[in-house]
Amino acid sequence: MLAITVLTGDGHRHVRASAGKLAELVNRLGGQNDRFLVVQRIPDLPEVFIQVWHEDEDDYVLEHRDGAPDRHFQATLDRPEPVIAAMTRWACLEDEWGSGLNWTPLDLDLPEPPPPLELDEDERKGLDARIREVIVGGYATRAQLAEIAQDHLVSGDRRPVSPEQASRLVDRMWLERVEEQSSWKGEKDPERLSRAFIALEATGITARENFACCRTCGQAEIAAAGSPDARGYVYFHSQCTDSAAVGHGLALLYGGFDGSSDTTASIGREIVAALQETGLSVEWNGDPEQTITIAPLDWRKRLIG
């Protein structure tokens, strides 16, 4: 798998797409609502991407950007094969990945910088704390974080944070997190958790991370989230994620789809075994009415976008 996210013209996101998947997505370009791809690195870096546009019978327009507007280039190609090769080499961080292509710089206007945020000290601290909490949670993209930053202080008609100000604030804090995680070595607890959830999914237990906004919504939606023949489920919602991000461990909600306490207890035992198999510490007394808690938990989750 490549450390990239591919955004398609039909609105889909392919996280850690393989080289084969990337080639498939390029080869299918041309139809309505499927004329472009944008490829970003994981972790996403502001204004660093490679993208391609293609309509039936037309050439492929390949662009890449490396930060500032004066680092934005374009090449035109008549076949998909050199596009696939260049995008794959870019994704693999190869030296001279774009050699052999006729790149021309794009003349882009420099955007006006947004005015400074006009917030009092408490508002600024609260906004920074919320963005930091969601970044540490690890499930939001930069675009989603910018929306959170815009909406966090909205009151009536007052919208003190513009889209441009939100993007600038989020990018600064995002890059701080990228720098933090660059020193992390080896598998971390969130990756162990993901590994356990993948194993549970393979046994017929619907397993979802950061699923829904709360328990009420999660319980209403989990049955439709997985296979129709799933035996049971386990998930944690975004409020659980927030709690884990500030060091309080992670509560898991679980159950059997037949509604019986015996099935729920059995599903609980399978969940505990899968978590322990990955090396996570679990607190649960076997009571199907009690949540399963992963604690202590070192929530160092690498950014997904």
Coordinates of N, CA, C and O in Angstrom, one line a residue, residues 73-239:
F73 N 3.3 23.0 -11.1 CA 3.7 22.8 -12.5 C 2.7 21.9 -13.2 O 2.0 21.1 -12.5
Q74 N 2.8 21.9 -14.5 CA 1.8 21.1 -15.3 C 2.5 20.5 -16.5 O 3.5 21.0 -17.1
A75 N 2.1 19.3 -16.9 CA 2.5 18.6 -18.0 C 1.3 18.0 -18.7 O 0.4 17.5 -18.1
T76 N 1.4 17.9 -20.1 CA 0.3 17.3 -20.9 C 0.8 16.0 -21.5 O 1.9 16.0 -22.1
L77 N 0.0 15.0 -21.4 CA 0.4 13.6 -21.9 C -0.8 13.1 -22.7 O -1.9 13.3 -22.4
D78 N -0.4 12.2 -23.6 CA -1.4 11.7 -24.5 C -1.9 10.3 -24.1 O -2.8 9.7 -24.8
R79 N -1.2 9.7 -23.1 CA -1.6 8.3 -22.8 C -1.6 8.2 -21.2 O -0.9 9.0 -20.5
P80 N -2.3 7.2 -20.7 CA -2.4 7.1 -19.2 C -1.1 6.5 -18.6 O -0.8 6.7 -17.5
E81 N -0.4 5.7 -19.4 CA 0.8 5.0 -18.8 C 1.8 5.9 -18.2 O 2.2 5.6 -17.0
P82 N 2.3 6.9 -18.9 CA 3.3 7.8 -18.2 C 2.7 8.6 -17.0 O 3.4 8.9 -16.1
V83 N 1.3 8.8 -17.1 CA 0.7 9.5 -15.9 C 0.8 8.5 -14.7 O 1.1 8.9 -13.6
I84 N 0.4 7.3 -14.9 CA 0.4 6.3 -13.8 C 1.9 6.2 -13.3 O 2.1 6.1 -12.1
A85 N 2.8 6.1 -14.2 CA 4.2 5.9 -13.7 C 4.7 7.1 -12.9 O 5.3 7.0 -11.8
A86 N 4.4 8.3 -13.4 CA 4.8 9.5 -12.6 C 4.1 9.6 -11.3 O 4.7 9.9 -10.2
M87 N 2.8 9.4 -11.2 CA 2.1 9.5 -10.0 C 2.5 8.4 -9.0 O 2.6 8.6 -7.8
T88 N 2.8 7.2 -9.5 CA 3.3 6.1 -8.6 C 4.7 6.5 -8.0 O 4.9 6.3 -6.8
R89 N 5.5 7.0 -8.9 CA 6.9 7.3 -8.4 C 6.8 8.5 -7.4 O 7.6 8.5 -6.4
W90 N 5.9 9.4 -7.6 CA 5.7 10.5 -6.7 C 5.2 10.0 -5.3 O 5.7 10.4 -4.3
A91 N 4.3 9.0 -5.4 CA 3.8 8.4 -4.1 C 4.8 7.7 -3.4 O 4.8 7.6 -2.2
C92 N 5.8 7.1 -4.1 CA 6.9 6.3 -3.5 C 8.1 7.2 -3.1 O 9.1 6.6 -2.6
L93 N 7.9 8.5 -3.2 CA 9.0 9.4 -2.8 C 10.3 9.2 -3.6 O 11.4 9.4 -3.0
E94 N 10.2 8.7 -4.8 CA 11.4 8.5 -5.6 C 12.1 9.8 -6.0 O 11.4 10.8 -6.3
D95 N 13.4 9.8 -6.0 CA 14.1 10.9 -6.5 C 13.9 11.0 -8.0 O 13.7 10.0 -8.7
E96 N 13.9 12.2 -8.5 CA 13.7 12.5 -10.0 C 12.4 11.8 -10.5 O 12.4 11.3 -11.6
W97 N 11.4 11.7 -9.7 CA 10.2 11.0 -10.1 C 9.5 11.6 -11.4 O 8.9 10.9 -12.1
G98 N 9.7 12.9 -11.6 CA 9.1 13.6 -12.7 C 10.0 13.8 -13.9 O 9.6 14.5 -14.8
S99 N 11.1 13.1 -13.9 CA 12.1 13.4 -15.0 C 11.5 12.8 -16.3 O 10.8 11.8 -16.3
G100 N 11.9 13.4 -17.4 CA 11.4 13.0 -18.7 C 10.1 13.6 -19.1 O 9.7 13.4 -20.3
L101 N 9.4 14.3 -18.2 CA 8.2 15.0 -18.6 C 8.4 16.5 -18.8 O 9.3 17.1 -18.2
N102 N 7.7 17.1 -19.7 CA 7.8 18.5 -20.1 C 7.0 19.3 -19.1 O 5.9 19.7 -19.5
W103 N 7.6 19.7 -18.0 CA 6.8 20.5 -17.0 C 6.9 22.0 -17.3 O 8.0 22.5 -17.7
T104 N 5.8 22.6 -17.2 CA 5.8 24.1 -17.3 C 5.2 24.7 -16.1 O 4.2 24.2 -15.5
P105 N 5.7 25.8 -15.6 CA 5.1 26.4 -14.4 C 3.8 27.1 -14.7 O 3.6 27.6 -15.7
L106 N 2.9 27.0 -13.7 CA 1.6 27.7 -13.8 C 1.7 29.0 -13.2 O 2.2 29.2 -12.1
D107 N 1.1 30.0 -13.8 CA 1.2 31.4 -13.3 C -0.1 31.6 -12.4 O -1.2 31.9 -12.9
L108 N 0.1 31.4 -11.2 CA -1.1 31.5 -10.2 C -0.9 32.8 -9.4 O 0.1 33.1 -9.0
D109 N -2.1 33.4 -9.2 CA -2.1 34.6 -8.4 C -1.8 34.2 -6.9 O -2.4 33.3 -6.4
L110 N -1.0 35.0 -6.2 CA -0.8 34.8 -4.8 C -2.1 35.3 -4.0 O -2.5 36.4 -4.2
P111 N -2.6 34.4 -3.2 CA -3.8 34.8 -2.4 C -3.5 35.9 -1.4 O -2.3 35.9 -0.8
E112 N -4.4 36.8 -1.1 CA -4.2 37.7 0.0 C -4.2 37.0 1.3 O -5.1 36.2 1.6
P113 N -3.3 37.3 2.2 CA -3.3 36.6 3.5 C -4.6 37.1 4.3 O -5.0 38.3 4.2
P114 N -5.2 36.2 5.1 CA -6.4 36.6 5.8 C -6.0 37.6 7.0 O -4.8 37.5 7.4
P115 N -6.9 38.4 7.4 CA -6.6 39.2 8.6 C -6.4 38.4 9.8 O -6.9 37.3 9.9
P116 N -5.7 38.9 10.8 CA -5.5 38.2 12.1 C -6.9 37.9 12.7 O -7.8 38.7 12.6
L117 N -6.9 36.8 13.5 CA -8.2 36.5 14.2 C -8.4 37.5 15.3 O -7.4 37.9 16.0
E118 N -9.6 38.0 15.4 CA -10.0 39.0 16.4 C -10.8 38.2 17.5 O -12.0 38.3 17.5
L119 N -10.1 37.6 18.4 CA -10.7 36.8 19.5 C -10.1 37.2 20.8 O -8.9 37.6 20.9
D120 N -10.9 37.1 21.8 CA -10.4 37.3 23.2 C -9.6 36.1 23.6 O -9.6 35.1 23.0
E121 N -8.9 36.3 24.7 CA -7.9 35.2 25.1 C -8.7 33.9 25.4 O -8.2 32.8 25.0
D122 N -9.8 33.9 26.0 CA -10.5 32.7 26.3 C -11.0 32.0 25.0 O -11.0 30.8 24.9
E123 N -11.5 32.8 24.1 CA -12.0 32.2 22.8 C -10.9 31.6 22.1 O -11.0 30.5 21.6
R124 N -9.7 32.3 22.1 CA -8.6 31.7 21.3 C -8.1 30.4 22.0 O -7.8 29.4 21.3
K125 N -8.0 30.4 23.3 CA -7.6 29.2 24.0 C -8.5 28.0 23.7 O -8.1 26.9 23.5
G126 N -9.8 28.4 23.8 CA -10.8 27.3 23.6 C -10.8 26.8 22.2 O -10.9 25.6 22.0
L127 N -10.6 27.7 21.2 CA -10.5 27.2 19.8 C -9.3 26.4 19.6 O -9.4 25.3 19.0
D128 N -8.2 26.8 20.1 CA -6.9 26.0 19.9 C -7.1 24.7 20.6 O -6.6 23.7 20.0
A129 N -7.7 24.6 21.8 CA -7.8 23.4 22.5 C -8.7 22.4 21.7 O -8.4 21.2 21.7
R130 N -9.8 22.9 21.1 CA -10.7 22.0 20.4 C -10.0 21.5 19.2 O -10.1 20.3 18.9
I131 N -9.3 22.3 18.4 CA -8.6 21.8 17.2 C -7.5 20.8 17.6 O -7.4 19.8 17.0
R132 N -6.8 21.1 18.6 CA -5.8 20.2 19.1 C -6.3 18.9 19.5 O -5.8 17.8 19.2
E133 N -7.5 18.9 20.2 CA -8.1 17.7 20.6 C -8.5 16.8 19.5 O -8.3 15.6 19.5
V134 N -9.1 17.4 18.4 CA -9.5 16.6 17.3 C -8.3 16.1 16.5 O -8.3 15.0 15.9
I135 N -7.2 16.9 16.4 CA -6.0 16.5 15.7 C -5.4 15.3 16.4 O -5.0 14.3 15.8
V136 N -5.3 15.4 17.7 CA -4.8 14.2 18.5 C -5.7 13.0 18.4 O -5.2 11.9 18.3
G137 N -7.0 13.2 18.3 CA -7.9 12.1 18.1 C -7.5 11.3 16.8 O -7.6 10.1 16.8
G138 N -7.1 12.0 15.8 CA -6.5 11.4 14.6 C -7.4 11.0 13.5 O -6.9 10.3 12.5
Y139 N -8.7 11.3 13.5 CA -9.6 10.8 12.5 C -10.0 11.8 11.5 O -10.7 11.5 10.5
A140 N -9.7 13.1 11.8 CA -10.2 14.2 10.9 C -9.2 14.5 9.9 O -8.0 14.5 10.1
T141 N -9.7 14.9 8.7 CA -8.8 15.5 7.6 C -8.6 17.0 7.9 O -9.3 17.6 8.7
R142 N -7.7 17.6 7.1 CA -7.5 19.0 7.3 C -8.8 19.8 6.9 O -9.1 20.8 7.6
A143 N -9.5 19.3 5.9 CA -10.7 20.0 5.5 C -11.8 19.9 6.6 O -12.5 20.9 6.9
Q144 N -11.9 18.8 7.2 CA -12.9 18.6 8.3 C -12.5 19.5 9.5 O -13.3 20.1 10.1
L145 N -11.2 19.6 9.8 CA -10.7 20.4 10.9 C -11.0 21.9 10.6 O -11.4 22.6 11.5
A146 N -10.9 22.3 9.4 CA -11.1 23.7 9.0 C -12.6 24.0 9.2 O -13.0 25.1 9.7
E147 N -13.5 23.1 8.9 CA -14.9 23.3 9.2 C -15.2 23.4 10.7 O -16.0 24.2 11.1
I148 N -14.5 22.6 11.5 CA -14.7 22.6 12.9 C -14.2 24.0 13.4 O -14.9 24.6 14.3
A149 N -13.1 24.4 12.9 CA -12.6 25.7 13.4 C -13.5 26.9 13.0 O -13.7 27.8 13.8
Q150 N -14.1 26.8 11.8 CA -15.1 27.9 11.5 C -16.3 27.9 12.4 O -16.8 28.9 12.7
D151 N -16.8 26.7 12.7 CA -18.1 26.6 13.4 C -18.0 26.7 14.9 O -19.0 26.9 15.6
H152 N -16.8 26.5 15.5 CA -16.6 26.3 16.9 C -17.2 27.5 17.7 O -17.8 27.4 18.8
L153 N -16.9 28.7 17.2 CA -17.3 29.9 18.0 C -18.5 30.6 17.4 O -18.8 31.8 17.8
V154 N -19.2 30.0 16.5 CA -20.4 30.6 15.9 C -21.5 30.8 17.0 O -21.8 29.9 17.8
S155 N -22.1 32.0 17.0 CA -23.1 32.3 17.9 C -24.1 33.3 17.2 O -23.7 34.4 17.0
G156 N -25.3 32.8 16.9 CA -26.2 33.6 16.2 C -25.6 34.0 14.8 O -25.2 33.2 14.0
D157 N -25.6 35.3 14.6 CA -25.0 35.8 13.3 C -23.5 36.0 13.4 O -22.9 36.4 12.4
R158 N -22.9 35.8 14.5 CA -21.5 36.1 14.7 C -20.7 34.8 14.2 O -20.9 33.7 14.8
R159 N -19.9 35.0 13.2 CA -19.0 34.0 12.7 C -17.6 34.6 12.7 O -17.1 35.1 11.7
P160 N -16.9 34.5 13.9 CA -15.6 35.2 14.0 C -14.4 34.6 13.3 O -13.4 35.2 13.2
V161 N -14.6 33.4 12.7 CA -13.5 32.7 12.1 C -13.9 32.4 10.6 O -14.8 31.7 10.3
S162 N -13.2 33.1 9.7 CA -13.5 32.9 8.3 C -12.8 31.6 7.8 O -12.0 31.0 8.4
P163 N -13.3 31.1 6.6 CA -12.7 29.9 6.0 C -11.2 30.0 5.9 O -10.4 29.1 6.1
E164 N -10.7 31.2 5.4 CA -9.3 31.4 5.2 C -8.5 31.4 6.5 O -7.4 30.8 6.7
Q165 N -9.1 32.0 7.6 CA -8.4 32.0 8.9 C -8.4 30.6 9.5 O -7.5 30.2 10.1
A166 N -9.5 29.9 9.3 CA -9.6 28.5 9.8 C -8.5 27.6 9.2 O -7.9 26.9 9.8
S167 N -8.4 27.8 7.8 CA -7.4 26.9 7.1 C -6.0 27.3 7.6 O -5.2 26.3 7.8
R168 N -5.7 28.5 7.8 CA -4.3 28.9 8.2 C -4.1 28.4 9.6 O -3.0 27.8 9.9
L169 N -5.1 28.5 10.5 CA -4.9 28.0 11.9 C -4.7 26.5 11.9 O -3.8 26.0 12.6
V170 N -5.6 25.8 11.2 CA -5.5 24.3 11.1 C -4.2 23.9 10.5 O -3.5 22.9 11.1
D171 N -3.7 24.5 9.5 CA -2.5 24.1 8.8 C -1.3 24.2 9.8 O -0.4 23.4 9.8
R172 N -1.3 25.3 10.6 CA -0.2 25.5 11.5 C -0.2 24.4 12.6 O 0.9 23.8 12.8
M173 N -1.3 24.1 13.1 CA -1.4 23.1 14.2 C -1.2 21.7 13.6 O -0.6 20.8 14.2
W174 N -1.7 21.5 12.4 CA -1.5 20.2 11.7 C 0.0 19.9 11.5 O 0.5 18.8 11.8
L175 N 0.7 20.9 11.0 CA 2.2 20.7 10.8 C 2.9 20.5 12.1 O 3.9 19.7 12.1
E176 N 2.4 21.1 13.2 CA 3.1 20.8 14.5 C 2.9 19.3 14.8 O 3.8 18.7 15.3
R177 N 1.7 18.8 14.5 CA 1.5 17.3 14.8 C 2.3 16.4 13.9 O 2.8 15.4 14.3
V178 N 2.4 16.8 12.6 CA 3.3 16.1 11.7 C 4.7 16.0 12.2 O 5.3 14.9 12.2
E179 N 5.2 17.1 12.8 CA 6.5 17.1 13.3 C 6.6 16.2 14.6 O 7.6 15.5 14.7
E180 N 5.6 16.3 15.4 CA 5.6 15.4 16.6 C 5.7 14.0 16.2 O 6.5 13.2 16.8
Q181 N 4.8 13.5 15.3 CA 4.8 12.1 15.0 C 6.0 11.6 14.2 O 6.2 10.4 14.0
S182 N 6.7 12.5 13.6 CA 7.9 12.1 12.9 C 8.9 11.4 13.7 O 9.8 10.6 13.2
S183 N 8.9 11.6 15.1 CA 9.8 11.0 16.0 C 9.3 9.6 16.5 O 10.0 8.9 17.2
W184 N 8.0 9.3 16.2 CA 7.5 8.1 16.8 C 8.0 6.9 16.0 O 8.2 6.9 14.8
K185 N 8.4 5.8 16.8 CA 8.9 4.6 16.2 C 8.0 3.4 16.5 O 7.5 3.3 17.7
G186 N 7.9 2.5 15.6 CA 7.2 1.3 15.9 C 5.6 1.4 15.9 O 5.1 2.5 15.7
E187 N 5.0 0.3 16.2 CA 3.5 0.3 16.3 C 3.0 0.9 17.6 O 3.6 0.7 18.7
K188 N 2.0 1.7 17.5 CA 1.4 2.4 18.6 C 0.0 1.8 18.9 O -0.5 1.1 18.2
D189 N -0.5 2.2 20.1 CA -1.7 1.6 20.6 C -2.9 1.7 19.6 O -3.7 0.8 19.4
P190 N -3.1 2.9 19.0 CA -4.2 3.0 18.0 C -4.0 2.0 16.8 O -5.0 1.5 16.3
E191 N -2.8 1.7 16.4 CA -2.6 0.8 15.4 C -2.9 -0.7 15.9 O -3.4 -1.5 15.1
R192 N -2.5 -0.9 17.1 CA -2.9 -2.2 17.7 C -4.4 -2.4 17.7 O -5.0 -3.5 17.4
L193 N -5.1 -1.3 18.1 CA -6.6 -1.3 18.1 C -7.1 -1.6 16.7 O -8.0 -2.5 16.6
S194 N -6.6 -1.0 15.7 CA -7.1 -1.2 14.3 C -6.8 -2.6 13.9 O -7.7 -3.2 13.3
R195 N -5.7 -3.2 14.3 CA -5.4 -4.6 14.0 C -6.4 -5.5 14.6 O -6.9 -6.5 14.0
A196 N -6.7 -5.2 15.9 CA -7.7 -6.1 16.6 C -9.1 -6.0 15.9 O -9.8 -7.0 15.7
F197 N -9.5 -4.8 15.5 CA -10.8 -4.6 14.9 C -10.8 -5.3 13.5 O -11.9 -5.8 13.1
I198 N -9.7 -5.3 12.8 CA -9.7 -6.0 11.5 C -9.9 -7.5 11.7 O -10.6 -8.2 11.0
A199 N -9.2 -8.0 12.8 CA -9.4 -9.4 13.1 C -10.8 -9.8 13.5 O -11.4 -10.8 13.1
L200 N -11.4 -8.9 14.3 CA -12.8 -9.1 14.7 C -13.8 -9.1 13.5 O -14.7 -9.9 13.4
E201 N -13.5 -8.2 12.6 CA -14.4 -8.1 11.4 C -14.4 -9.4 10.6 O -15.4 -9.8 10.1
A202 N -13.2 -10.0 10.6 CA -13.0 -11.2 9.8 C -13.8 -12.4 10.4 O -14.1 -13.4 9.8
T203 N -14.1 -12.3 11.7 CA -14.8 -13.3 12.4 C -16.4 -13.1 12.4 O -17.1 -13.9 13.1
G204 N -16.8 -12.0 11.8 CA -18.3 -11.8 11.8 C -18.8 -10.8 12.8 O -20.0 -10.7 13.1
I205 N -17.8 -10.0 13.4 CA -18.2 -9.0 14.3 C -18.0 -7.6 13.6 O -16.8 -7.3 13.3
T206 N -19.0 -6.8 13.4 CA -18.9 -5.5 12.9 C -18.1 -4.6 13.8 O -18.5 -4.4 15.0
A207 N -16.9 -4.1 13.4 CA -16.0 -3.4 14.2 C -15.7 -2.0 13.5 O -15.2 -2.0 12.4
R208 N -16.1 -0.9 14.2 CA -15.9 0.4 13.6 C -15.3 1.4 14.6 O -15.6 1.4 15.8
E209 N -14.3 2.1 14.1 CA -13.6 3.1 14.9 C -14.2 4.5 14.7 O -14.7 4.8 13.6
N210 N -14.3 5.3 15.8 CA -14.8 6.7 15.7 C -16.1 6.7 15.0 O -16.3 7.5 14.1
F211 N -17.0 5.8 15.3 CA -18.3 5.6 14.6 C -19.4 6.4 15.3 O -19.7 6.2 16.4
A212 N -20.0 7.3 14.5 CA -21.1 8.1 15.0 C -20.7 9.2 16.0 O -19.5 9.2 16.5
C213 N -21.6 10.1 16.4 CA -21.2 11.2 17.3 C -21.5 10.8 18.7 O -20.9 11.5 19.6
C214 N -22.3 9.8 19.0 CA -22.7 9.5 20.4 C -23.2 8.1 20.4 O -23.4 7.4 19.4
R215 N -23.5 7.6 21.7 CA -24.0 6.3 21.8 C -25.4 6.1 21.2 O -25.7 5.1 20.5
T216 N -26.3 7.1 21.3 CA -27.6 6.9 20.8 C -27.5 6.7 19.3 O -28.2 5.8 18.7
C217 N -26.8 7.6 18.6 CA -26.7 7.4 17.1 C -25.9 6.2 16.7 O -26.3 5.5 15.8
G218 N -24.9 5.8 17.5 CA -24.1 4.6 17.2 C -25.0 3.4 17.3 O -25.0 2.5 16.4
Q219 N -25.8 3.3 18.3 CA -26.7 2.1 18.5 C -27.7 2.0 17.4 O -28.1 0.9 16.9
A220 N -28.2 3.2 16.9 CA -29.2 3.2 15.9 C -28.6 2.8 14.5 O -29.3 2.3 13.6
E221 N -27.3 3.1 14.3 CA -26.7 2.9 13.0 C -25.8 1.7 12.8 O -25.5 1.3 11.7
I222 N -25.3 1.1 13.9 CA -24.3 0.0 13.8 C -24.8 -1.2 13.0 O -24.0 -1.8 12.3
A223 N -26.1 -1.5 13.1 CA -26.5 -2.8 12.5 C -26.4 -2.7 10.9 O -26.2 -3.7 10.3
A224 N -26.5 -1.4 10.4 CA -26.4 -1.3 9.0 C -25.0 -1.0 8.5 O -24.7 -0.8 7.3
A225 N -24.1 -0.9 9.4 CA -22.7 -0.5 9.1 C -21.8 -1.7 8.6 O -20.8 -1.4 7.9
G226 N -22.2 -2.9 8.8 CA -21.4 -4.0 8.4 C -22.2 -5.1 7.6 O -23.2 -4.8 7.0
S227 N -21.7 -6.3 7.6 CA -22.3 -7.4 6.9 C -23.6 -7.7 7.4 O -23.9 -7.7 8.6
P228 N -24.6 -8.0 6.5 CA -26.0 -8.4 7.0 C -26.0 -9.6 7.9 O -26.9 -9.8 8.7
D229 N -25.0 -10.5 7.7 CA -24.9 -11.7 8.5 C -24.0 -11.6 9.7 O -23.6 -12.6 10.3
A230 N -23.6 -10.4 10.1 CA -22.7 -10.2 11.3 C -23.4 -10.7 12.5 O -24.6 -10.6 12.7
R231 N -22.6 -11.3 13.4 CA -23.1 -11.9 14.7 C -23.3 -10.8 15.8 O -24.1 -10.9 16.7
G232 N -22.4 -9.8 15.7 CA -22.4 -8.8 16.7 C -21.6 -7.6 16.3 O -21.2 -7.5 15.1
Y233 N -21.3 -6.7 17.3 CA -20.6 -5.5 16.9 C -19.8 -5.0 18.1 O -20.0 -5.3 19.2
V234 N -18.8 -4.1 17.7 CA -18.1 -3.3 18.7 C -17.7 -2.0 18.0 O -17.4 -2.0 16.8
Y235 N -17.8 -0.9 18.7 CA -17.4 0.4 18.2 C -17.1 1.3 19.3 O -17.4 1.1 20.5
F236 N -16.6 2.5 18.9 CA -16.5 3.6 19.9 C -16.8 4.9 19.1 O -16.5 5.0 17.9
H237 N -17.6 5.8 19.7 CA -18.0 7.0 19.0 C -17.0 8.1 19.2 O -16.0 8.0 20.0
S238 N -17.3 9.3 18.6 CA -16.4 10.4 18.6 C -16.1 11.0 20.0 O -15.0 11.5 20.3
Q239 N -17.1 10.9 20.9 CA -16.9 11.4 22.3 C -15.9 10.4 23.0 O -15.1 10.9 23.8

